[in-house]
Structure formats: C-alpha cells, structure tokens
Coordinates of C-alpha atoms in Angstrom, one line a residue:
Chain A
M1441 CA 0.0 0.0 0.0
I1442 CA 2.7 2.5 1.0
R1443 CA 4.9 1.2 -1.8
T1444 CA 2.0 1.7 -4.2
L1445 CA 1.5 5.3 -3.1
R1446 CA 5.2 6.1 -3.3
I1447 CA 5.4 4.9 -6.9
L1448 CA 2.2 6.8 -7.7
A1449 CA 3.7 10.0 -6.2
G1450 CA 6.7 9.5 -8.4
N1451 CA 4.7 10.1 -11.6
P1452 CA 3.5 13.7 -11.8
L1453 CA 0.4 12.8 -13.8
S1454 CA -0.7 10.1 -11.4
L1455 CA 0.0 12.4 -8.5
L1456 CA -2.3 15.0 -10.1
G1457 CA -5.0 12.4 -10.6
L1458 CA -4.7 11.4 -6.9
L1459 CA -4.9 15.0 -5.8
L1460 CA -7.9 15.7 -7.9
V1461 CA -9.7 12.6 -6.7
C1462 CA -8.9 13.5 -3.0
L1463 CA -10.0 17.0 -3.6
I1464 CA -13.3 16.0 -5.2
T1465 CA -14.0 13.4 -2.5
L1466 CA -13.3 15.9 0.3
A1467 CA -15.4 18.6 -1.4
A1468 CA -18.3 16.1 -1.7
I1469 CA -18.0 14.9 1.9
L1470 CA -17.6 18.4 3.4
A1471 CA -20.1 20.1 1.1
P1472 CA -22.7 21.0 3.8
W1473 CA -19.9 22.8 5.8
I1474 CA -17.8 24.4 3.1
A1475 CA -20.4 25.5 0.6
P1476 CA -21.0 29.3 0.8
F1477 CA -24.7 28.7 0.5
P1478 CA -25.5 25.3 2.0
T1479 CA -29.3 25.7 1.5
H1480 CA -28.9 26.1 -2.2
N1481 CA -28.9 22.4 -2.8
G1482 CA -32.6 22.3 -2.6
A1483 CA -35.6 24.4 -3.6
V1484 CA -34.5 27.9 -2.8
V1485 CA -35.4 30.9 -4.9
D1486 CA -33.7 34.2 -4.9
F1487 CA -34.9 36.2 -7.9
L1488 CA -33.1 39.3 -6.8
N1489 CA -29.9 37.6 -7.6
N1490 CA -30.8 35.3 -10.4
N1491 CA -28.6 34.6 -13.4
R1492 CA -25.6 36.6 -12.2
P1493 CA -22.2 36.2 -13.7
P1494 CA -19.3 35.1 -11.4
S1495 CA -18.6 37.6 -8.7
A1496 CA -16.8 37.8 -5.3
Q1497 CA -20.0 36.7 -3.6
N1498 CA -21.0 33.9 -6.1
W1499 CA -17.7 32.5 -7.4
M1500 CA -19.3 30.7 -10.3
G1501 CA -22.3 32.9 -10.7
T1502 CA -25.9 32.1 -9.9
D1503 CA -28.5 30.0 -11.8
L1504 CA -31.9 31.0 -13.2
V1505 CA -33.5 31.0 -9.8
G1506 CA -30.6 32.7 -8.0
R1507 CA -28.9 29.7 -6.4
D1508 CA -25.1 29.7 -6.0
I1509 CA -23.6 27.4 -8.7
F1510 CA -20.4 26.7 -6.8
S1511 CA -22.4 25.4 -3.8
R1512 CA -24.6 23.3 -6.1
I1513 CA -21.5 21.8 -7.7
L1514 CA -20.2 20.7 -4.4
F1515 CA -23.5 19.0 -3.6
A1516 CA -23.7 17.5 -7.1
Y1517 CA -20.4 15.8 -6.5
Q1518 CA -22.0 13.9 -3.6
I1519 CA -24.6 12.5 -6.0
S1520 CA -22.0 11.6 -8.7
L1521 CA -19.6 9.9 -6.3
T1522 CA -22.3 8.0 -4.4
L1523 CA -23.6 6.8 -7.7
G1524 CA -20.2 5.7 -8.9
V1525 CA -19.3 3.9 -5.7
V1526 CA -22.7 2.1 -5.4
V1527 CA -22.7 1.1 -9.1
L1528 CA -19.2 -0.3 -8.9
A1529 CA -19.8 -1.9 -5.5
I1530 CA -22.7 -3.9 -7.1
A1531 CA -21.5 -4.4 -10.6
T1532 CA -17.9 -5.5 -9.8
P1533 CA -18.8 -8.5 -7.5
I1534 CA -21.5 -9.7 -9.9
G1535 CA -19.3 -9.5 -12.9
T1536 CA -16.3 -11.0 -11.1
I1537 CA -18.2 -14.0 -9.8
I1538 CA -19.7 -14.8 -13.2
G1539 CA -16.4 -14.3 -15.0
L1540 CA -14.5 -16.5 -12.5
L1541 CA -17.0 -19.3 -12.7
A1542 CA -17.1 -19.2 -16.5
G1543 CA -13.3 -18.9 -16.8
Y1544 CA -12.4 -21.6 -14.3
L1545 CA -15.2 -24.2 -14.8
G1546 CA -15.4 -23.9 -18.6
G1547 CA -17.7 -26.2 -20.5
W1548 CA -21.4 -25.5 -20.4
T1549 CA -21.1 -23.1 -17.5
E1550 CA -18.8 -21.0 -19.7
M1551 CA -21.0 -21.2 -22.7
I1552 CA -24.2 -20.2 -21.0
L1553 CA -22.8 -17.4 -18.7
M1554 CA -20.6 -15.8 -21.4
R1555 CA -23.4 -15.9 -24.0
I1556 CA -25.6 -14.0 -21.5
V1557 CA -22.8 -11.5 -21.1
D1558 CA -22.5 -11.2 -24.8
V1559 CA -26.2 -10.3 -25.1
F1560 CA -25.7 -7.5 -22.6
L1561 CA -22.6 -6.3 -24.3
S1562 CA -24.3 -6.2 -27.7
I1563 CA -26.8 -3.5 -26.5
P1564 CA -25.3 0.0 -26.6
P1565 CA -24.9 0.9 -22.9
L1566 CA -26.6 4.3 -23.0
V1567 CA -29.5 2.9 -25.0
L1568 CA -30.0 0.1 -22.4
A1569 CA -30.0 2.6 -19.6
I1570 CA -32.4 5.0 -21.4
A1571 CA -34.8 2.1 -22.0
M1572 CA -34.7 1.0 -18.4
M1573 CA -35.2 4.6 -17.2
G1574 CA -38.1 5.0 -19.6
V1575 CA -39.8 2.1 -17.9
L1576 CA -38.8 2.9 -14.4
E1577 CA -39.4 6.2 -12.6
P1578 CA -36.4 8.6 -12.9
T1579 CA -34.9 8.6 -9.4
L1580 CA -31.4 8.2 -8.1
T1581 CA -31.9 4.6 -7.1
N1582 CA -33.2 3.6 -10.5
A1583 CA -30.4 5.5 -12.2
M1584 CA -28.0 3.4 -10.2
L1585 CA -29.9 0.2 -11.2
A1586 CA -29.8 1.1 -14.9
V1587 CA -26.1 1.9 -14.9
T1588 CA -25.3 -1.2 -12.9
A1589 CA -27.2 -3.4 -15.4
M1590 CA -25.0 -2.1 -18.2
W1591 CA -21.8 -2.2 -16.2
W1592 CA -21.4 -5.7 -14.8
P1593 CA -20.8 -7.5 -18.1
W1594 CA -17.5 -5.7 -18.6
Y1595 CA -16.2 -7.1 -15.4
A1596 CA -17.4 -10.6 -16.3
R1597 CA -15.5 -10.2 -19.6
L1598 CA -12.3 -8.9 -17.9
V1599 CA -12.2 -11.5 -15.1
Y1600 CA -13.2 -14.3 -17.5
S1601 CA -10.2 -13.6 -19.8
I1602 CA -7.8 -13.5 -16.9
A1603 CA -9.2 -16.6 -15.3
R1604 CA -9.0 -18.5 -18.6
G1605 CA -5.3 -17.7 -18.7
E1606 CA -4.6 -18.4 -15.0
R1607 CA -6.5 -21.7 -15.2
E1608 CA -3.5 -23.2 -17.1
E1609 CA -0.9 -22.0 -14.6
G1610 CA 1.1 -24.5 -12.6
Y1611 CA -0.2 -23.3 -9.2
V1612 CA -3.8 -24.1 -10.2
L1613 CA -2.8 -27.7 -11.0
A1614 CA -0.7 -27.8 -7.8
A1615 CA -3.8 -26.7 -5.9
E1616 CA -5.9 -29.4 -7.6
V1617 CA -3.3 -31.9 -6.7
I1618 CA -3.4 -31.2 -3.0
G1619 CA -7.2 -31.7 -3.2
A1620 CA -8.5 -28.2 -3.3
G1621 CA -12.1 -27.9 -4.4
A1622 CA -13.4 -25.7 -7.3
T1623 CA -14.6 -22.9 -5.1
H1624 CA -11.3 -22.7 -3.2
I1625 CA -9.3 -22.6 -6.5
A1626 CA -11.6 -20.0 -8.1
F1627 CA -11.8 -17.7 -5.2
R1628 CA -8.6 -18.2 -3.2
E1629 CA -6.1 -19.0 -6.0
I1630 CA -7.3 -17.4 -9.2
L1631 CA -9.3 -14.4 -7.8
P1632 CA -6.3 -12.8 -6.1
N1633 CA -4.4 -12.9 -9.4
C1634 CA -7.3 -11.0 -11.0
L1635 CA -7.4 -8.3 -8.3
P1636 CA -4.8 -5.8 -9.8
A1637 CA -6.8 -5.7 -13.0
I1638 CA -10.1 -5.3 -11.2
I1639 CA -8.9 -2.5 -9.0
T1640 CA -7.4 -0.6 -12.0
K1641 CA -10.6 -1.0 -14.0
M1642 CA -12.7 0.2 -11.0
T1643 CA -10.6 3.4 -10.7
L1644 CA -10.9 4.1 -14.4
D1645 CA -14.6 3.2 -14.4
M1646 CA -15.4 5.7 -11.7
G1647 CA -14.9 8.4 -14.3
F1648 CA -16.9 6.7 -16.9
V1649 CA -19.8 6.0 -14.5
I1650 CA -19.9 9.7 -13.6
I1651 CA -20.1 10.6 -17.3
I1652 CA -22.9 8.1 -18.0
A1653 CA -24.8 9.2 -15.0
S1654 CA -24.4 12.8 -16.0
S1655 CA -25.6 11.9 -19.5
L1656 CA -28.7 10.3 -18.1
S1657 CA -29.6 13.3 -16.0
F1658 CA -28.7 15.6 -18.9
L1659 CA -31.5 13.8 -20.7
G1660 CA -33.7 14.3 -17.7
L1661 CA -33.6 10.6 -16.8
G1662 CA -31.5 10.8 -13.6
V1663 CA -31.8 12.7 -10.4
Q1664 CA -34.7 15.1 -10.6
P1665 CA -34.7 18.8 -9.7
P1666 CA -34.4 20.6 -7.4
T1667 CA -31.6 18.3 -6.2
A1668 CA -28.3 19.4 -7.7
D1669 CA -26.7 17.2 -10.3
L1670 CA -24.0 18.0 -12.8
G1671 CA -25.8 16.6 -15.8
S1672 CA -29.1 18.4 -15.2
M1673 CA -27.2 21.6 -14.4
V1674 CA -25.6 21.5 -17.8
A1675 CA -28.9 20.7 -19.4
E1676 CA -30.7 23.6 -17.7
G1677 CA -28.1 26.1 -18.8
A1678 CA -27.6 24.8 -22.3
R1679 CA -30.5 26.9 -23.6
Y1680 CA -28.8 30.2 -22.5
L1681 CA -25.5 29.7 -24.1
P1682 CA -23.4 31.6 -24.9
D1683 CA -24.8 34.6 -23.0
S1684 CA -25.1 33.0 -19.6
W1685 CA -22.1 30.8 -20.1
W1686 CA -21.4 30.2 -16.4
L1687 CA -24.6 28.1 -16.1
T1688 CA -23.1 25.3 -18.2
I1689 CA -19.3 25.9 -18.3
F1690 CA -18.7 25.4 -14.6
P1691 CA -20.8 22.2 -14.1
G1692 CA -19.2 20.9 -17.4
L1693 CA -15.7 21.6 -16.0
A1694 CA -16.7 19.9 -12.8
I1695 CA -17.5 16.7 -14.8
L1696 CA -14.3 17.0 -16.7
I1697 CA -12.2 17.4 -13.6
A1698 CA -13.7 14.4 -12.0
V1699 CA -13.4 12.1 -15.0
F1700 CA -9.9 13.4 -15.7
G1701 CA -8.8 12.8 -12.1
F1702 CA -10.0 9.2 -12.0
N1703 CA -8.5 8.4 -15.4
L1704 CA -5.1 9.7 -14.4
L1705 CA -5.2 7.8 -11.1
G1706 CA -6.4 4.7 -12.9
D1707 CA -3.5 4.9 -15.5
G1708 CA -1.1 5.4 -12.7
L1709 CA -2.4 2.4 -10.8
R1710 CA -2.2 0.3 -13.9
D1711 CA 1.5 1.1 -14.2
V1712 CA 2.1 0.4 -10.5
L1713 CA 0.2 -2.9 -10.5
G1714 CA 1.8 -4.0 -13.7
E1715 CA -1.4 -4.3 -15.7
D1716 CA -1.4 -3.6 -19.4
E1717 CA -4.9 -3.3 -20.7
Chain B
M389 CA 2.6 -55.1 0.0
S390 CA 2.2 -52.8 -2.9
I391 CA 1.1 -49.2 -2.4
L392 CA 0.1 -48.7 -6.0
D393 CA -1.1 -51.4 -8.4
I394 CA -2.2 -50.5 -11.9
K395 CA -3.7 -53.3 -13.9
N396 CA -4.5 -53.1 -17.6
L397 CA -5.1 -49.4 -17.6
N398 CA -6.7 -48.1 -20.8
L399 CA -7.2 -44.4 -21.4
A400 CA -8.8 -42.7 -24.4
F401 CA -10.0 -39.2 -25.1
K402 CA -13.2 -38.6 -26.9
T403 CA -12.9 -35.8 -29.4
L404 CA -15.2 -34.3 -32.0
T405 CA -13.7 -36.6 -34.7
G406 CA -13.7 -39.8 -32.7
Q407 CA -11.7 -41.4 -30.0
V408 CA -7.9 -41.0 -29.4
D409 CA -6.4 -43.9 -27.6
V410 CA -3.6 -42.8 -25.2
L411 CA -2.8 -45.7 -23.0
H412 CA -3.1 -49.3 -24.1
G413 CA -3.2 -51.6 -21.1
I414 CA -0.6 -50.3 -18.7
D415 CA 0.5 -52.6 -15.8
L416 CA 2.6 -51.0 -13.1
N417 CA 3.3 -51.8 -9.6
I418 CA 5.0 -49.9 -6.7
A419 CA 5.8 -51.5 -3.4
A420 CA 5.8 -49.6 -0.1
G421 CA 8.9 -47.5 0.1
E422 CA 9.9 -48.3 -3.4
K423 CA 11.2 -45.7 -5.9
V424 CA 9.9 -46.5 -9.4
A425 CA 10.7 -44.5 -12.6
L426 CA 8.5 -44.3 -15.6
V427 CA 10.6 -43.3 -18.6
G428 CA 9.6 -42.4 -22.1
E429 CA 9.6 -39.6 -24.7
S430 CA 7.1 -36.7 -24.8
G431 CA 3.6 -37.9 -25.6
S432 CA 4.2 -41.5 -24.6
G433 CA 1.7 -41.3 -21.8
K434 CA 3.8 -40.7 -18.7
S435 CA 2.1 -37.6 -17.4
V436 CA -1.5 -38.8 -18.1
T437 CA -0.7 -42.0 -16.1
A438 CA 0.2 -39.8 -13.2
R439 CA -3.0 -37.8 -13.6
V440 CA -5.0 -41.0 -13.6
V441 CA -3.3 -42.1 -10.3
L442 CA -4.1 -38.7 -8.8
G443 CA -7.7 -39.1 -9.9
L444 CA -7.7 -35.8 -11.9
L445 CA -8.6 -37.3 -15.3
Q446 CA -11.5 -39.2 -13.9
E447 CA -13.2 -35.9 -13.5
T448 CA -12.6 -34.9 -17.1
R449 CA -15.7 -35.6 -19.1
S450 CA -13.9 -36.5 -22.4
A451 CA -11.7 -39.1 -20.7
R452 CA -12.6 -42.8 -21.0
I453 CA -10.8 -44.9 -18.4
N454 CA -10.7 -48.6 -18.1
G455 CA -8.8 -51.0 -15.8
S456 CA -8.0 -50.8 -12.1
V457 CA -5.8 -48.4 -10.2
V458 CA -5.5 -49.7 -6.7
F459 CA -3.9 -47.3 -4.3
D460 CA -3.4 -48.4 -0.7
G461 CA -6.0 -51.1 -1.1
Q462 CA -8.7 -49.0 -2.8
D463 CA -9.6 -48.7 -6.4
I464 CA -9.3 -45.1 -7.4
N465 CA -11.4 -45.5 -10.5
A466 CA -14.3 -46.8 -8.5
M467 CA -14.2 -44.1 -5.9
P468 CA -16.5 -41.1 -5.7
A469 CA -14.9 -37.8 -6.6
R470 CA -15.0 -36.5 -3.1
K471 CA -13.0 -39.4 -1.8
R472 CA -10.4 -39.0 -4.5
A473 CA -10.0 -35.4 -3.6
A474 CA -9.6 -36.3 0.1
L475 CA -6.6 -38.5 -0.9
R476 CA -4.8 -35.8 -2.7
G477 CA -2.5 -33.7 -0.6
T478 CA -2.8 -36.1 2.3
K479 CA -1.9 -39.7 1.2
M480 CA -0.5 -38.7 -2.2
S481 CA 1.1 -35.6 -3.5
M482 CA 3.0 -34.4 -6.5
I483 CA 5.9 -32.4 -7.6
F484 CA 6.0 -30.6 -11.0
Q485 CA 8.4 -29.6 -13.7
D486 CA 8.5 -25.9 -13.0
P487 CA 8.6 -25.2 -9.2
T488 CA 8.2 -21.4 -9.6
S489 CA 5.0 -21.5 -11.5
S490 CA 3.6 -24.1 -9.1
L491 CA 3.4 -21.5 -6.3
N492 CA 0.8 -18.9 -6.4
P493 CA 2.5 -15.5 -7.0
M494 CA 0.0 -13.6 -4.8
F495 CA 0.7 -15.5 -1.6
T496 CA 3.9 -15.9 0.5
V497 CA 5.5 -19.3 0.7
G498 CA 4.5 -19.5 4.4
N499 CA 0.9 -18.7 3.6
Q500 CA 0.8 -21.6 1.1
F501 CA 2.5 -23.9 3.5
T502 CA -0.2 -23.3 6.1
E503 CA -2.8 -24.3 3.5
V504 CA -1.0 -27.5 2.7
L505 CA -0.6 -28.4 6.4
R506 CA -4.3 -27.6 7.1
R507 CA -5.2 -30.3 4.6
R508 CA -4.4 -32.8 7.4
D509 CA -5.1 -30.7 10.5
H510 CA -7.9 -28.2 9.8
K511 CA -7.5 -26.4 13.1
L512 CA -3.7 -25.9 12.9
S513 CA -2.9 -22.4 14.2
K514 CA -0.7 -20.0 12.3
M515 CA 2.0 -20.3 14.9
A516 CA 2.1 -24.0 14.9
S517 CA 2.1 -24.2 11.1
H518 CA 4.9 -21.7 11.0
D519 CA 7.0 -23.8 13.4
R520 CA 6.2 -27.0 11.4
A521 CA 7.0 -25.3 8.1
T522 CA 10.3 -24.1 9.5
K523 CA 11.3 -27.7 10.5
L524 CA 10.2 -29.0 7.1
L525 CA 12.3 -26.4 5.3
E526 CA 15.3 -27.2 7.4
E527 CA 14.9 -30.8 6.3
V528 CA 15.4 -29.7 2.7
A529 CA 18.5 -27.9 3.7
I530 CA 17.2 -24.3 3.4
P531 CA 19.5 -22.3 5.6
D532 CA 17.1 -19.4 6.4
P533 CA 13.6 -20.8 6.7
A534 CA 12.1 -17.6 8.2
R535 CA 13.1 -15.5 5.3
V536 CA 11.8 -18.1 2.7
L537 CA 8.5 -18.4 4.5
G538 CA 8.0 -14.6 4.3
S539 CA 8.9 -14.5 0.6
Y540 CA 6.9 -14.8 -2.6
A541 CA 7.9 -17.5 -5.2
F542 CA 9.2 -15.0 -7.6
Q543 CA 11.6 -13.6 -5.0
L544 CA 13.3 -17.0 -4.7
S545 CA 15.6 -18.9 -7.0
G546 CA 14.3 -21.9 -9.0
G547 CA 16.4 -24.3 -6.9
M548 CA 15.0 -22.8 -3.7
N549 CA 11.4 -23.1 -5.0
Q550 CA 12.1 -26.7 -5.9
R551 CA 13.2 -27.4 -2.3
V552 CA 10.1 -25.6 -1.1
M553 CA 7.9 -27.8 -3.4
I554 CA 9.6 -30.9 -2.1
A555 CA 9.1 -29.9 1.5
M556 CA 5.4 -29.1 0.8
A557 CA 4.8 -32.3 -1.1
L558 CA 6.2 -34.3 1.8
A559 CA 4.7 -32.1 4.5
N560 CA 1.8 -34.4 5.2
R561 CA 3.9 -37.5 5.0
P562 CA 2.1 -39.0 2.0
K563 CA 2.4 -42.7 1.1
L564 CA 3.0 -42.0 -2.5
L565 CA 4.8 -39.1 -4.2
L566 CA 4.4 -38.5 -7.9
A567 CA 7.2 -36.6 -9.4
D568 CA 6.5 -35.4 -12.9
E569 CA 9.9 -34.5 -14.5
P570 CA 10.9 -32.6 -11.3
G571 CA 13.2 -29.8 -12.0
T572 CA 13.3 -30.1 -15.8
A573 CA 12.9 -26.4 -15.8
L574 CA 16.0 -26.0 -13.6
D575 CA 19.6 -26.2 -14.7
V576 CA 21.4 -29.5 -14.4
S577 CA 23.4 -29.0 -11.3
V578 CA 20.5 -27.7 -9.3
Q579 CA 18.4 -30.5 -10.6
A580 CA 20.9 -33.0 -9.4
Q581 CA 21.1 -31.5 -5.9
T582 CA 17.4 -31.4 -5.5
V583 CA 16.9 -34.9 -6.8
S584 CA 19.4 -36.4 -4.4
L585 CA 17.8 -34.4 -1.6
M586 CA 14.4 -35.8 -2.5
R587 CA 15.9 -39.3 -2.6
D588 CA 17.3 -39.0 0.9
L589 CA 14.0 -37.6 2.3
V590 CA 11.7 -40.2 0.7
E591 CA 14.1 -43.0 1.9
E592 CA 14.0 -41.6 5.4
N593 CA 10.2 -41.4 5.4
G594 CA 9.6 -44.6 3.6
T595 CA 7.5 -42.8 0.9
S596 CA 6.9 -44.6 -2.4
V597 CA 7.7 -42.6 -5.5
L598 CA 6.6 -42.7 -9.0
F599 CA 9.3 -40.7 -10.8
I600 CA 8.4 -39.6 -14.3
S601 CA 11.2 -38.5 -16.4
H602 CA 13.0 -38.6 -19.8
N603 CA 16.3 -38.0 -18.2
L604 CA 18.0 -41.4 -18.0
G605 CA 21.0 -40.2 -16.0
V606 CA 18.8 -39.0 -13.1
V607 CA 16.6 -42.1 -13.3
R608 CA 19.6 -44.3 -13.0
E609 CA 20.7 -42.5 -9.8
F610 CA 17.3 -42.3 -8.3
A611 CA 15.1 -45.3 -9.0
D612 CA 15.0 -48.8 -7.7
R613 CA 13.0 -50.0 -10.7
V614 CA 12.3 -48.7 -14.1
Y615 CA 9.4 -48.9 -16.5
V616 CA 9.9 -47.8 -20.1
I617 CA 6.8 -46.6 -21.8
Y618 CA 6.4 -46.1 -25.5
R619 CA 3.2 -44.9 -27.2
G620 CA 1.0 -45.9 -24.3
R621 CA 2.5 -49.3 -23.8
I622 CA 5.0 -50.5 -21.2
V623 CA 7.8 -52.0 -23.4
E624 CA 10.4 -53.0 -20.8
D625 CA 10.6 -53.0 -17.0
G626 CA 13.0 -54.3 -14.4
P627 CA 15.4 -53.4 -11.6
T628 CA 17.4 -50.3 -12.5
A629 CA 20.8 -52.0 -12.6
A630 CA 19.7 -54.9 -14.7
L631 CA 17.8 -52.7 -17.2
F632 CA 20.6 -50.3 -17.7
A633 CA 23.2 -53.1 -17.9
N634 CA 21.3 -55.1 -20.4
P635 CA 18.5 -53.2 -22.3
L636 CA 16.6 -55.8 -24.2
H637 CA 13.9 -53.9 -26.0
A638 CA 14.7 -52.0 -29.2
Y639 CA 13.1 -48.8 -27.9
T640 CA 15.0 -48.9 -24.6
R641 CA 18.2 -49.2 -26.6
A642 CA 17.3 -46.3 -28.9
L643 CA 16.4 -44.2 -25.8
M644 CA 19.7 -44.9 -24.2
S645 CA 21.7 -44.2 -27.4
A646 CA 19.8 -41.0 -27.8
V647 CA 21.4 -39.3 -24.8
P648 CA 23.9 -36.7 -26.1
R649 CA 27.4 -37.4 -24.9
I650 CA 29.3 -34.7 -23.1
T651 CA 32.4 -35.7 -25.1
G652 CA 30.6 -34.4 -28.2
A653 CA 30.0 -37.0 -30.8
G654 CA 27.2 -35.0 -32.4
L655 CA 23.5 -35.5 -31.8
P656 CA 22.7 -39.1 -32.0
E657 CA 20.2 -40.2 -34.6
V658 CA 17.0 -41.9 -33.5
P659 CA 14.5 -43.2 -35.9
E660 CA 11.1 -41.5 -35.5
V661 CA 9.1 -44.8 -35.8
S662 CA 10.4 -48.3 -36.1
D663 CA 8.6 -51.6 -36.1
D664 CA 11.0 -52.9 -33.6
F665 CA 9.7 -50.4 -31.1
L666 CA 6.3 -52.0 -31.1
A667 CA 7.8 -55.4 -30.2
A668 CA 6.3 -57.3 -27.1
R669 CA 7.1 -56.2 -23.6
V670 CA 10.2 -57.5 -21.9
S671 CA 10.5 -57.9 -18.2
H672 CA 13.7 -58.4 -16.2
T673 CA 12.8 -60.6 -13.3
E674 CA 15.8 -60.2 -11.1
A675 CA 19.2 -58.6 -11.5
S676 CA 20.7 -60.4 -14.5

C-alpha cells in the first residue's frame, strides 16, 4: 500500500490524478460545511440575484432562480460519487463471480454465462440505460440500477479472460493436486491474481460511470430537480449559451475534472500494479 | 505389500472426430517404500498416467478410463470424486516440472505452507504451522527458513522453490509421491542437488515414489526399478541396474543411445518410428 502510493507519487500525472480525486472526495463529503450557500442544494429561490455572472459573492455565478452554482456543484459531487461507488460496488462482484466461474469451470457453464454476457454487451450501454429509465421512474436509485445493469458484463469479460489464462498456470494444477475444491481454487487461488486488473478497472470506471450518470440526468432521466446534479445543471443552462455561459461551463468543467482525475489515477495504478490493458 | 497397483489401464479421449487412444493396457506396480521410474519420450503417456493415479482425469468428461488403479487397497477409478479429492495432498502428492509457477504468485510461501498443512489438520494455528514449516524447510537444507516463508515465489531462485515444493509435497507424510519430471525447468546441477535431496527424504520417510522422467541419467541414480513406456504401452521393465546393464527392447536401446554425450559425438540419430519399437514387452525378473 505504502509502496504503491510512493510509486504513484513519483509520476506527476498520477499524482495530479490522486490529488484531484482526493479534492473531489473531500469537497463532496464536506459540502454541507464548506459550501458558501448550504441551502442552495434544494428548492431555494432568490430572484433578486438570479442569473448573475461570477462575482466575489458567487464565485461561479448564480443560476436561473438565483442559487449559487459553486455550492450546487459541491453537492452535485455527492450524487456523482455516491452513484459511482454504489454502481461499482454492485457491478464488480456480480461480474467478477460470473467471470470467474465461466473462466475456471469452462464447458457448459462458460457457454451459458458468457453468451448471456454477450447479449448485454451487444446492446449499446446508454440505450439500455435509457430504455430502463423509460420504464422505471427517474430517481437516483433507478439510475444506479440502470447503470449497474449495463456495467457488470464488462467485469465478467475482464475476469473471464484473466481466469482463462490463470487456469492453465502451474499453481492451479498444484492446488488441484493437493485436493482443493473448485470454489477454493476459483476464489482463493485465481481471484487474487485478477485483483490488480479489477482495481485498476474500477478506478478508471469511476470516471466513466460519472459521465454516463451525467448523460442520463442531462437527458432528464436521472436525479430530478431541485436536487443538484452536474448533468441536469448543464442541461438547464444549455439553452442560455453563450450569454449565460457560467450556467453550463462550470458544471461541465466539474464533470471534466472528476473524469480526468479518476482516469489519471487509474492509469497510474495500472503502471504500479503491472497491468497492461 | 504394494502401495500402487495399476492393472490393464486403458485411457482414451473422446474428441469431435472420434476417439484417441492414449494408454493401451498399462501394468505398473509400486511396493511400499519403493522408488519407481517411468521413462519415455514426450507424448508417450507418462504424465497422463500420473494424472489418472491422482484421480484428476477421472473428472474430465472427455476421458474414457478402463482398468484398475489400486492405491493403498482401494480402487481409485471406482471411488466417488469426493473421496479421491480427500486422498490428494494427504496420502499422495505431486511435484512438477516448474517449481516457480507451481506456487501462487499472490501469496507468500509461508501462507501456502499453512494451507497444505491444514489439509491434514484443519485447526492448525498460524504459529504451529509456521513452526512446522520451519522444520520442514530445514529438512530440505534451506539455511534461512524464516526468510523463505516470508517471501513470494518470484523472489526465490528456482532451486529454492524446488526445495520448497519438495518440502510441501512431503509435509503431510504422503504414502505416494508423484514426481512429474521434477526440476526439468531448472539447470542441471541444481536439478541433481534437489533430486538427491528428494531421494534422501523419501528414503527416510519410507515414501513410495513414481518418478516420471525422460532423463535417464537422473533415473539411474534415483530409481529402484524402471518402466519404459512407448506410445501408451510398457515396453520394458526391471530393476534399474539390470535394465541399464542389459536393455533388451529395441526402444529402450534407442532411448539410451539418444542421450547426447558430453564428449561431443554430435547429436545421436534416433528413428522416428520403427517396427522394432512395437515389439512385445520385456520384463527383467531379477538382476541379470
């Protein structure tokens, strides 16, 4: 762990990624205390100060009903990060278990599981999520559900391909020879060898989940107003470009910084953990 | 009393295009405490024989196995899979060609030792297993057991890993040790050291060994008795000294003449296939 951090810190780009991720996480956690206008996360109206450009009082300006955009971005990070963490926390174990079983057991198990995975992979992810959200009510929980449904097959694929390779390694045969059962070999011998790749992919995916979730709420299928969300903030302001540029540019930059940070960190981790794609 | 008695073992693999016969009626016998070598070229059926004895191929759906493999009084072919798995790692164990890849790169040697020891004693504590592993590593002449136990396989040399593998394979005092070309991936001098170490240990413990190899030099030093296998048939067998002094079967002779001499007479020529190689089995009864 300490070794990993030290190598990460040695690479300026990875270090930047790590700093951005820490900064965003802190901002999200501390939002209720550090936001200049903590109440502006919800339904607050201040028409005296609506649609103002950035100023000393409102660093990123105010939106159409007079709420402080900087405060709302801090709260929106809470939503984005929660969504990312929850989606990955559900999608990763599901995909990993399916990939492991398919890769290690082979035969019919592999055929059936991986064909199901192929079916999911063949549907464009955003289309699948939009279809699901069209049927379900657009809430944060359902958005998580939709993104999870499109995410787990990628983990199944990744783990499957590694497990297929590891299955032929000497230590797997050696474990079979000392009488270890299939579950032990899959989870205790092969899984640890998949972990570096899984961790790297999770870090990279945090960024992508944030983008997809923002896309959904940009389309009005995610978190509903008045709750602050980066995607819906961009959508609201898009009509008033280029005059009221602060309405869209700042939430857009916020998405960019989050995705950029997680990607840099993920790339750095990949180098440290010795994973190449 | 024999610890392993293979009678008329036939093995075939079912493929999409039909059946591929691999073993044609193998007979092989190992007495308690005896060291037996199975010698032959690649593809002759040495390694699959070992896998049948371990009961690994019985669980492969495409494998067709006939004949009896009696280990310690019980027929392995007739056993339920669970019972076969219970034998592995406790009453029989195995050593492989490449010791380094046989150890999981994600765990320390000590960690893997604990797992092996817990095969026999499920409640063994970490401390007790560490002590036991230290003793076992001392037995295989590892000078600094504590360091080795805390290391990962890739941090140790091939020879060191081979010693670790030998110690692990013998950790639960098995009745039968299968050695599939042990140390072929190592260089010759290290291989010689580890093989002689293994010989001393199995003699001390009274472990029977099935030693699978194509290296006649090592076999001659290690084994009490030798079986020569060619294309899934045993072609010659007998006590090591007798067989080496007077090889009777055409294939055994070809195999022996195929060993490159260190004095450098060029690579010997061995015919790919010869009708003589398919001649009937020859058995040396006693030292002749």
